[in-house]
Coordinates of C-alpha atoms in Angstrom, one line a residue:
X1 CA 185.6 149.7 92.0
X2 CA 183.3 146.8 91.0
X3 CA 179.8 145.9 92.4
X4 CA 178.4 142.5 93.0
X5 CA 175.0 142.5 91.4
X6 CA 173.9 139.5 93.6
X7 CA 174.6 141.5 96.6
X8 CA 171.9 144.1 95.9
X9 CA 168.3 143.4 95.6
X10 CA 166.3 144.5 92.5
X11 CA 162.7 145.6 92.8
X12 CA 160.1 145.7 90.0
X13 CA 158.1 148.2 91.9
X14 CA 158.6 150.5 95.0
X15 CA 155.7 152.3 96.8
X16 CA 155.8 154.9 99.6
X17 CA 154.4 153.6 103.0
X18 CA 153.3 156.9 104.6
X19 CA 152.8 157.0 108.3
X20 CA 149.4 158.4 109.7
X21 CA 149.4 162.1 110.6
X22 CA 151.2 162.9 113.9
X23 CA 153.6 159.9 113.8
X24 CA 156.3 161.3 111.8
X25 CA 155.2 161.6 108.1
X26 CA 152.7 163.4 105.9
X27 CA 151.5 162.3 102.4
X28 CA 152.5 165.7 100.8
X29 CA 156.1 165.2 101.9
X30 CA 156.2 161.8 100.3
X31 CA 154.7 163.1 96.9
X32 CA 157.3 166.0 97.0
X33 CA 160.2 163.4 96.7
X34 CA 162.8 165.9 97.8
X35 CA 166.3 164.5 97.4
X36 CA 169.8 165.8 98.6
X37 CA 172.0 163.7 96.4
X38 CA 171.4 163.4 92.7
X39 CA 173.1 159.9 93.0
X40 CA 170.0 158.8 94.8
X41 CA 168.1 159.0 91.7
X42 CA 170.5 157.2 89.8
X43 CA 170.6 154.4 92.3
X44 CA 166.8 154.1 92.3
X45 CA 166.8 153.8 88.6
X46 CA 169.6 151.1 88.8
X47 CA 167.6 149.4 91.5
X48 CA 164.6 149.4 89.3
X49 CA 166.5 147.9 86.5
X50 CA 166.0 150.8 84.1
X51 CA 169.8 150.6 83.1
X52 CA 169.5 146.8 82.0
X53 CA 168.4 147.9 78.5
X54 CA 166.2 145.1 78.0
X55 CA 164.1 146.9 75.2
X56 CA 166.4 147.2 72.3
X57 CA 163.7 149.2 70.3
X58 CA 160.0 149.6 69.9
X59 CA 158.1 148.6 66.8
X60 CA 157.2 151.4 64.6
X61 CA 155.9 149.5 61.4
X62 CA 154.8 146.2 60.3
X63 CA 154.3 144.5 57.0
X64 CA 151.9 141.8 57.2
X65 CA 150.7 139.5 54.3
X66 CA 147.3 137.4 54.7
X67 CA 145.6 134.7 52.7
X68 CA 141.9 134.8 52.5
X69 CA 139.5 131.8 51.3
X70 CA 136.0 132.2 51.0
X71 CA 133.5 130.0 52.7
X72 CA 132.1 127.9 49.8
X73 CA 129.2 125.5 51.3
X74 CA 126.8 125.2 54.4
X75 CA 126.2 121.7 55.7
X76 CA 123.1 121.2 58.1
X77 CA 123.1 118.7 60.8
X78 CA 124.3 115.4 59.3
X79 CA 123.7 116.5 55.7
X80 CA 126.9 115.4 53.7
X81 CA 126.0 117.4 50.4
X82 CA 125.7 120.9 51.5
X83 CA 124.4 123.9 49.8
X84 CA 126.4 127.0 48.3
X85 CA 126.7 129.7 50.8
X86 CA 124.7 132.7 49.5
X87 CA 126.8 135.9 49.6
X88 CA 125.6 138.4 52.2
X89 CA 123.2 136.1 54.1
X90 CA 123.6 135.8 57.6
X91 CA 125.1 132.5 59.0
X92 CA 122.5 132.7 61.8
X93 CA 119.5 132.6 59.4
X94 CA 121.0 129.5 57.7
X95 CA 121.7 127.9 61.0
X96 CA 118.3 128.6 62.6
X97 CA 115.7 129.0 59.9
X98 CA 116.5 125.6 58.1
X99 CA 113.7 123.1 58.1
X100 CA 112.0 120.5 56.0
X101 CA 109.7 121.8 53.4
X102 CA 106.5 120.6 55.3
X103 CA 107.8 121.5 58.7
X104 CA 108.2 125.2 57.7
X105 CA 104.7 125.6 56.7
X106 CA 103.3 123.7 59.6
X107 CA 104.7 126.5 61.8
X108 CA 102.9 129.2 60.1
X109 CA 100.1 130.5 62.2
X110 CA 96.5 131.0 60.9
X111 CA 97.1 134.9 60.6
X112 CA 100.2 134.3 58.4
X113 CA 98.5 131.9 56.2
X114 CA 95.7 134.2 55.6
X115 CA 97.9 137.2 55.0
X116 CA 99.7 135.0 52.4
X117 CA 96.4 134.4 50.7
X118 CA 95.2 137.8 50.6
X119 CA 98.6 139.1 49.3
X120 CA 97.8 137.2 46.4
X121 CA 94.3 138.7 45.8
X122 CA 96.1 142.0 45.9
X123 CA 98.7 140.9 43.5
X124 CA 95.8 140.0 41.1
X125 CA 94.5 143.6 41.6
X126 CA 98.0 144.9 40.4
X127 CA 97.7 143.4 37.1
X128 CA 94.8 145.7 35.8
X129 CA 92.0 143.4 35.9
X130 CA 88.6 145.1 36.3
X131 CA 86.3 144.5 39.2
X132 CA 84.0 142.6 37.0
X133 CA 86.8 140.2 36.2
X134 CA 88.1 139.9 39.7
X135 CA 85.0 138.9 41.3
X136 CA 84.7 135.4 39.7
X137 CA 88.4 134.9 40.0
X138 CA 88.4 135.6 43.7
X139 CA 85.5 133.3 44.2
X140 CA 87.3 130.5 42.4
X141 CA 90.5 131.1 44.6
X142 CA 88.4 131.0 47.8
X143 CA 86.7 127.8 46.7
X144 CA 89.9 126.1 45.7
X145 CA 92.0 127.1 48.7
X146 CA 89.6 127.7 51.7
X147 CA 90.6 128.2 55.2
X148 CA 89.7 125.2 57.3
X149 CA 86.2 125.5 58.8
X150 CA 85.5 124.4 62.4
X151 CA 85.0 120.6 62.5
X152 CA 81.5 119.3 63.4
X153 CA 82.7 117.7 66.8
X154 CA 84.1 120.6 69.1
X155 CA 86.5 118.1 70.8
X156 CA 88.3 117.5 67.5
X157 CA 88.8 121.3 66.9
X158 CA 92.5 122.1 66.9
X159 CA 91.6 125.6 68.2
X160 CA 89.5 124.6 71.1
X161 CA 91.9 125.8 73.5
X162 CA 92.7 129.0 71.6
X163 CA 89.9 131.4 72.2
X164 CA 91.8 134.2 70.1
X165 CA 92.3 131.9 67.4
X166 CA 88.6 131.0 67.1
X167 CA 87.7 134.5 67.0
X168 CA 90.3 135.1 64.3
X169 CA 89.0 132.1 62.1
X170 CA 85.4 133.3 62.3
X171 CA 86.4 136.6 60.8
X172 CA 88.6 135.2 58.1
X173 CA 86.7 132.1 57.0
X174 CA 85.3 132.6 53.5
X175 CA 87.0 135.9 53.3
X176 CA 90.7 135.0 52.9
X177 CA 92.4 131.9 51.0
X178 CA 94.7 129.5 52.6
X179 CA 98.0 130.7 51.2
X180 CA 99.7 127.3 51.9
X181 CA 97.3 125.3 49.9
X182 CA 97.0 128.1 47.3
X183 CA 100.7 127.8 46.9
X184 CA 100.7 124.1 46.3
X185 CA 97.7 124.5 43.7
X186 CA 99.7 127.2 41.7
X187 CA 102.7 125.3 41.7
X188 CA 100.9 122.4 40.1
X189 CA 99.6 124.7 37.4
X190 CA 96.1 125.3 38.6
X191 CA 94.1 128.3 37.2
X192 CA 90.2 129.1 37.5
X193 CA 88.4 127.7 34.5
X194 CA 86.5 129.8 31.8
X195 CA 89.2 132.5 31.7
X196 CA 89.8 134.6 28.5
X197 CA 93.2 134.9 27.1
X198 CA 93.9 138.3 28.8
X199 CA 92.6 137.1 32.0
X200 CA 94.7 134.0 31.8
X201 CA 97.7 136.0 31.0
X202 CA 97.1 138.5 34.0
X203 CA 96.4 135.4 36.3
X204 CA 99.6 133.5 35.2
X205 CA 101.7 136.8 35.7
X206 CA 100.2 137.4 39.4
X207 CA 100.9 133.8 40.1
X208 CA 104.4 133.9 39.2
X209 CA 105.1 137.0 41.1
X210 CA 103.2 135.9 44.1
X211 CA 105.0 132.3 44.1
X212 CA 108.4 133.8 43.9
X213 CA 107.5 136.1 47.0
X214 CA 106.0 133.1 48.8
X215 CA 108.9 130.6 48.3
X216 CA 111.4 133.4 49.1
X217 CA 109.5 134.3 52.3
X218 CA 108.7 130.9 53.6
X219 CA 110.6 128.2 51.8
X220 CA 113.4 126.9 54.1
X221 CA 116.8 128.0 52.8
X222 CA 118.6 124.8 54.1
X223 CA 117.6 121.6 55.8
X224 CA 117.1 121.8 59.5
X225 CA 120.1 121.8 61.7
X226 CA 118.1 121.4 64.9
X227 CA 119.0 118.2 66.7
X228 CA 115.9 117.6 68.9
X229 CA 117.4 114.8 71.1
X230 CA 120.2 117.1 72.0
X231 CA 118.4 120.4 72.2
X232 CA 121.1 122.2 70.1
X233 CA 121.9 123.1 66.5
X234 CA 124.7 121.3 64.5
X235 CA 126.1 122.6 61.2
X236 CA 129.4 123.1 59.3
X237 CA 130.6 125.3 56.8
X238 CA 133.7 124.4 54.5
X239 CA 136.5 126.2 52.6
X240 CA 139.6 125.4 50.8
X241 CA 142.8 127.3 51.9
X242 CA 145.7 126.3 49.8
X243 CA 143.4 124.1 47.6
X244 CA 142.8 121.8 50.5
X245 CA 139.2 121.3 51.7
X246 CA 138.6 121.9 55.4
X247 CA 135.3 121.7 57.3
X248 CA 134.4 124.1 60.2
X249 CA 131.9 122.1 62.5
X250 CA 129.7 123.9 65.1
X251 CA 128.8 120.8 67.0
X252 CA 126.8 122.5 69.9
X253 CA 125.5 126.0 68.5
X254 CA 122.9 127.1 71.2
X255 CA 121.5 130.0 68.8
X256 CA 122.3 133.6 68.8
X257 CA 125.7 135.0 67.2
X258 CA 127.7 132.5 65.3
X259 CA 131.3 133.4 66.6
X260 CA 134.4 131.9 65.6
X261 CA 135.1 130.0 68.8
X262 CA 131.9 127.9 68.5
X263 CA 133.7 126.0 65.4
X264 CA 136.0 122.9 65.5
X265 CA 138.3 122.5 62.6
X266 CA 138.7 119.4 60.6
X267 CA 141.7 120.0 58.2
X268 CA 142.6 116.2 57.5
X269 CA 145.6 114.3 58.6
X270 CA 148.3 116.1 56.6
X271 CA 149.6 119.6 57.1
X272 CA 148.2 122.4 55.0
X273 CA 150.4 124.0 52.4
X274 CA 152.3 127.2 53.1
X275 CA 150.0 130.2 52.8
X276 CA 150.7 132.2 49.6
X277 CA 149.9 135.7 50.7
X278 CA 149.2 138.8 48.1
X279 CA 150.9 142.2 48.5
X280 CA 151.9 142.8 52.1
X281 CA 150.0 145.6 53.8
X282 CA 152.0 148.3 55.7
X283 CA 150.2 149.0 59.2
X284 CA 151.1 150.8 62.1
X285 CA 151.2 149.0 65.4
X286 CA 149.6 150.1 68.5
X287 CA 150.5 149.5 72.2
X288 CA 148.1 147.4 74.1
X289 CA 146.5 149.0 77.1
X290 CA 144.0 148.0 79.5
X291 CA 142.5 149.9 82.7
X292 CA 144.6 149.9 85.8
X293 CA 147.8 149.3 83.6
X294 CA 151.1 150.1 85.8
X295 CA 152.9 153.3 84.7
X296 CA 156.0 152.7 82.6
X297 CA 158.3 155.3 84.2
X298 CA 159.4 156.1 87.6
X299 CA 157.5 158.9 89.4
X300 CA 154.6 158.7 87.1
X301 CA 151.2 158.9 88.7
X302 CA 148.8 156.0 88.2
X303 CA 144.9 156.1 88.2
X304 CA 143.0 154.1 90.7
X305 CA 141.0 151.9 88.5
X306 CA 142.8 148.7 89.5
X307 CA 145.0 148.6 92.6
X308 CA 147.5 145.9 91.8
X309 CA 149.4 146.0 95.1
X310 CA 146.0 145.6 97.1
X311 CA 145.5 142.2 95.4
X312 CA 145.9 139.6 98.2
X313 CA 147.1 136.0 97.5
X314 CA 147.8 133.2 99.7
X315 CA 150.0 130.4 99.1
X316 CA 147.9 128.4 96.7
X317 CA 147.0 131.4 94.4
X318 CA 149.7 130.8 91.9
X319 CA 147.4 132.0 89.0
X320 CA 146.6 135.4 90.8
X321 CA 150.4 136.1 91.4
X322 CA 151.4 135.2 87.9
X323 CA 148.7 137.9 86.7
X324 CA 150.2 140.4 89.0
X325 CA 153.7 139.6 87.9
X326 CA 152.7 139.8 84.3
X327 CA 151.0 143.2 84.9
X328 CA 154.0 144.7 86.6
X329 CA 156.7 143.3 84.4
X330 CA 155.5 142.7 81.0
X331 CA 152.3 144.7 80.7
X332 CA 153.9 147.1 78.4
X333 CA 155.6 144.7 76.0
X334 CA 152.5 143.8 74.0
X335 CA 151.4 145.6 70.8
X336 CA 148.4 145.2 68.3
X337 CA 148.6 145.1 64.6
X338 CA 145.2 146.3 63.0
X339 CA 144.4 144.2 59.7
X340 CA 141.2 144.5 57.7
X341 CA 139.7 141.1 56.8
X342 CA 136.7 140.2 55.0
X343 CA 133.8 138.4 56.4
X344 CA 132.4 135.0 54.9
X345 CA 136.1 133.8 54.8
X346 CA 138.9 132.0 56.5
X347 CA 142.1 133.7 56.9
X348 CA 145.7 132.9 57.7
X349 CA 148.7 135.0 58.0
X350 CA 151.4 134.6 55.3
X351 CA 154.0 136.5 56.8
X352 CA 154.7 139.3 59.5
X353 CA 157.7 141.5 59.6
X354 CA 158.3 144.2 62.3
X355 CA 160.4 147.2 61.8
X356 CA 161.6 148.8 65.1
X357 CA 162.9 152.3 66.1
X358 CA 166.5 151.3 65.0
X359 CA 165.1 150.3 61.3
X360 CA 165.8 146.6 62.2
X361 CA 163.5 144.1 60.6
X362 CA 162.3 141.0 62.5
X363 CA 160.4 138.3 61.0
X364 CA 157.8 137.1 63.4
X365 CA 156.9 133.4 63.1
X366 CA 153.7 131.6 64.4
X367 CA 154.0 130.0 67.7
X368 CA 153.8 126.1 67.5
X369 CA 153.0 124.4 70.7
X370 CA 150.8 121.3 70.8
X371 CA 150.1 121.5 74.6
X372 CA 148.9 125.2 74.8
X373 CA 147.7 127.9 72.2
X374 CA 145.6 131.1 72.0
X375 CA 143.3 132.0 69.2
X376 CA 143.5 128.5 67.6
X377 CA 140.4 126.4 66.9
X378 CA 140.4 122.9 68.3
X379 CA 141.2 120.1 65.9
X380 CA 137.9 118.0 65.5
X381 CA 140.0 114.8 65.1
X382 CA 142.6 115.0 67.9
X383 CA 141.2 117.5 70.3
X384 CA 144.6 119.6 70.1
X385 CA 145.1 123.0 68.7
X386 CA 144.6 123.1 65.0
X387 CA 146.3 125.0 62.2
X388 CA 146.4 128.7 62.7
X389 CA 143.2 129.6 60.7
X390 CA 141.0 132.5 61.7
X391 CA 137.3 132.1 60.4
X392 CA 135.2 135.2 60.2
X393 CA 131.6 133.8 59.4
X394 CA 129.0 136.2 57.6
X395 CA 127.1 136.9 61.0
X396 CA 124.5 139.5 61.3
X397 CA 125.9 142.8 62.5
X398 CA 122.8 143.4 64.7
X399 CA 119.6 141.4 65.5
X400 CA 116.3 142.1 67.0
X401 CA 114.7 139.5 68.9
X402 CA 111.1 139.5 70.2
X403 CA 109.1 137.9 72.9
X404 CA 109.3 134.1 72.7
X405 CA 106.2 132.8 70.9
X406 CA 106.8 129.3 72.5
X407 CA 108.5 128.1 75.8
X408 CA 108.8 124.6 77.1
X409 CA 110.3 123.9 80.4
X410 CA 111.9 120.4 80.6
X411 CA 112.4 119.5 84.3
X412 CA 112.8 116.4 86.5
X413 CA 110.1 115.1 88.9
X414 CA 112.1 112.8 91.2
X415 CA 108.9 111.8 93.2
X416 CA 107.2 110.4 89.9
X417 CA 110.5 109.1 88.6
X418 CA 109.7 111.0 85.2
X419 CA 110.7 114.2 83.5
X420 CA 108.1 116.6 82.2
X421 CA 108.0 118.9 79.3
X422 CA 106.0 121.8 80.5
X423 CA 104.6 123.8 77.6
X424 CA 104.2 127.0 79.6
X425 CA 103.6 129.3 76.3
X426 CA 102.6 128.2 72.8
X427 CA 102.0 130.2 69.7
X428 CA 98.4 131.1 69.1
X429 CA 96.7 131.2 65.7
X430 CA 96.9 134.9 65.9
X431 CA 100.8 134.7 66.0
X432 CA 100.9 136.0 69.5
X433 CA 102.2 133.9 72.4
X434 CA 99.5 132.4 74.8
X435 CA 99.9 130.7 78.1
X436 CA 98.7 127.2 78.2
X437 CA 98.0 127.6 82.0
X438 CA 94.9 129.7 81.3
X439 CA 93.4 126.9 79.0
X440 CA 90.0 125.7 80.3
X441 CA 90.0 121.9 81.3
X442 CA 88.6 119.3 79.2
X443 CA 87.6 116.9 81.9
X444 CA 84.4 116.6 83.5
X445 CA 84.1 117.5 87.0
X446 CA 84.2 114.8 89.4
X447 CA 81.1 113.2 90.9
X448 CA 80.8 113.6 94.4
X449 CA 80.4 110.2 96.3
X450 CA 77.0 108.8 97.4
X451 CA 78.6 108.2 100.9
X452 CA 80.5 111.3 102.0
X453 CA 82.0 109.3 104.8
X454 CA 83.4 106.5 102.6
X455 CA 86.8 106.5 101.0
X456 CA 87.1 107.4 97.4
X457 CA 89.1 105.3 95.0
X458 CA 91.2 107.4 92.6
X459 CA 93.1 105.6 89.8
X460 CA 95.3 108.3 88.7
X461 CA 95.7 111.8 89.9
X462 CA 95.1 114.8 87.4
X463 CA 98.0 116.3 85.7
X464 CA 97.6 119.4 83.8
X465 CA 97.3 119.0 80.0
X466 CA 100.3 121.0 79.3
X467 CA 102.6 118.6 81.4
X468 CA 103.8 116.1 78.9
X469 CA 105.6 113.3 80.5
X470 CA 109.0 112.0 79.4
X471 CA 109.4 108.4 80.1
X472 CA 112.8 106.8 80.5
X473 CA 113.4 103.9 78.1
X474 CA 116.6 102.0 77.3
X475 CA 118.8 103.8 74.8
X476 CA 119.5 100.4 73.1
X477 CA 118.9 97.0 73.6
X478 CA 120.4 95.3 76.4
X479 CA 121.8 98.8 77.7
X480 CA 121.5 100.2 81.0
X481 CA 121.7 103.7 79.6
X482 CA 118.4 105.4 79.1
X483 CA 117.0 108.3 77.1
X484 CA 113.7 110.1 77.4
X485 CA 110.6 109.4 75.3
X486 CA 107.7 111.6 75.0
X487 CA 104.8 110.0 76.4
X488 CA 101.1 110.7 77.7
X489 CA 99.3 110.5 81.0
X490 CA 96.3 108.4 80.8
X491 CA 92.8 110.1 81.3
X492 CA 89.6 108.4 82.7
X493 CA 86.2 109.9 83.0
X494 CA 84.1 109.6 86.3
X495 CA 82.8 106.2 85.3
X496 CA 86.3 104.8 84.4
X497 CA 86.2 104.9 80.6
X498 CA 89.4 105.8 78.8
X499 CA 89.2 109.4 77.4
X500 CA 91.2 110.6 74.4
X501 CA 94.8 111.4 75.2
X502 CA 95.9 115.2 75.2
X503 CA 98.9 116.0 72.8
X504 CA 101.3 118.6 72.9
X505 CA 100.4 122.0 71.0
X506 CA 103.7 123.5 70.4
X507 CA 106.4 122.9 67.8
X508 CA 109.2 122.0 70.1
X509 CA 107.8 118.8 71.2
X510 CA 106.4 118.1 67.4
X511 CA 103.1 116.5 68.2
X512 CA 102.9 115.0 64.7
X513 CA 106.0 113.0 65.1
X514 CA 105.2 109.5 66.3
X515 CA 108.2 109.1 68.7
X516 CA 110.2 111.7 70.2
X517 CA 113.4 111.2 72.2
X518 CA 115.6 113.3 74.2
X519 CA 119.0 112.3 75.6
X520 CA 118.8 111.8 79.4
X521 CA 122.0 113.9 80.0
X522 CA 120.6 117.0 78.2
X523 CA 118.0 117.3 81.0
X524 CA 119.8 117.8 84.4
X525 CA 118.2 118.2 87.6
X526 CA 118.3 122.2 87.2
X527 CA 116.2 121.5 84.1
X528 CA 116.3 123.1 80.6
X529 CA 114.2 125.8 79.0
X530 CA 113.5 125.6 75.2
X531 CA 111.9 128.4 73.2
X532 CA 111.2 129.7 69.9
X533 CA 111.9 133.4 69.6
X534 CA 111.2 135.6 66.3
X535 CA 114.3 137.3 64.9
X536 CA 114.8 140.0 62.3
X537 CA 118.4 141.0 61.1
X538 CA 119.6 142.8 57.9
X539 CA 122.4 141.0 55.8
X540 CA 125.5 142.3 54.3
X541 CA 123.6 142.8 51.1
X542 CA 121.1 145.2 52.8
X543 CA 118.4 142.6 52.7
X544 CA 116.0 142.2 55.8
X545 CA 115.8 138.4 56.9
X546 CA 113.0 137.1 59.3
X547 CA 112.9 133.9 60.9
X548 CA 111.9 132.0 64.2
X549 CA 115.1 130.7 66.1
X550 CA 115.3 128.1 68.8
X551 CA 117.0 129.1 72.1
X552 CA 117.9 126.8 75.2
X553 CA 118.9 128.2 78.3
X554 CA 119.0 127.0 82.0
X555 CA 115.8 125.9 83.6
X556 CA 114.2 126.6 87.1
X557 CA 115.1 123.4 89.2
X558 CA 113.1 120.4 89.6
X559 CA 109.3 120.2 89.4
X560 CA 106.4 118.2 91.0
X561 CA 103.4 117.1 89.2
X562 CA 101.9 115.2 92.2
X563 CA 101.3 112.3 89.9
X564 CA 100.1 109.1 92.0
X565 CA 98.3 105.9 91.1
X566 CA 95.8 103.7 93.1
X567 CA 94.9 106.3 95.7
X568 CA 92.3 106.3 98.4
X569 CA 91.0 109.8 99.0
X570 CA 89.8 110.5 102.6
X571 CA 86.4 111.9 103.2
X572 CA 86.1 115.4 102.1
X573 CA 89.8 115.6 101.1
X574 CA 91.6 115.6 97.8
X575 CA 94.2 113.2 98.3

């Protein structure tokens, strides 16, 4: 007797539909699963396809060979030369702490500058000089590198808006040297005049130790990778797998953990040579599981973490149906092969052999598909999946981030046809953040009109000093595209005289740079918030790294500055 397979339906999953109590069924009766004919169970197993024999065997052992190539260089921004990648140093530190030599020292607040100078005086005392010798030396150091005094004109004081910084300066002036200026003097070979031989030796030893600490603490490890106009970091690392140089580029690194998916791969136009793996490692495969995974056998109870039969799908929900189908049919067909790989290197598999329960060996080849891939980096040249390389950058295993010391909100003001960089928080001279909204205004109070019934002419409305305008300008000559240039709102006194312009106070807007531009597309209508965050992390070598990194996140929508020109203020009104 033969059966026509096509005449019988096969099911991937069968569930009981229990009627409510009193209408012919109970749940306990269904769970009992009483049968009168043993052939019923065989028929059920045949109906569910358990006799099809699709699985010839399960993997029990794997032999895997890998090729590891260490990362050898770090390239910041558009730098084409690069520097050697120090072993054990976190990649986030290189990507975020890089800066120009002068830029890094400009970011130091007054407290850090004074602490560095006082550390040099403490280093002198560790060289065994007597108090009689230290007095003249301390005086010479304070005279050579003094902290800046308050200027004669208060409006020229850089700390005029920072009451905490002014109080700190009053305490430190003439008591602590300027560490930044002192480092430049000591690098040029300066020492106090009139020292004896023993004093000169002790001073030189202290200067050598202190300079080593100062440069290690405050000298940028690499050039800056911050791209101001794009509000993002851009860097790359290089390696040479198989003797061929490849470049891993992070074109839009926002800060934080430098994961492998943030890199694009540039491996050239020719295929990489075949990997030459070392001694294959024997590993035990482990079945991949997930919460709510369907049971593998008939009559096996399942948990209620995920209720796959309760997932609803309409006619256009093809992706949802595919997920349910995959979970029910192929969910138990995936295995995980654990492999220990070193960080700070690029890896690729040289060979994978699977041994099943019947001692059959199967060589597993990589899946080559140019249209679809998983766990492949994007080719920087073509945009397609690149070679099967797995980078494991030397990232910090854990980081501690403090409160942002600076925060700038870049928002659109459609009524004024401008964008504004609103410096909500900047770093005080004490090192702590301070709100610019709490600053006292510099403008004189308006003069009341002599005739209270007459209209008052107003040339321009007042805008807070920490609202820095971003003016649209052509991106290039004869181009309709625009970029946003940092500008200034004109200020006038009660008598109409032009007042000095107010500049940005933080580091993100770089007030010392003459022209600062931002790409128009980088500031959407929702706005962008850019900030500077202190970070501390421990590297693989056990050393503690400290830096201030930049972070960019979404803004808070549009803003309104109420900027207007040539207005007539009604009597008793404000406009």
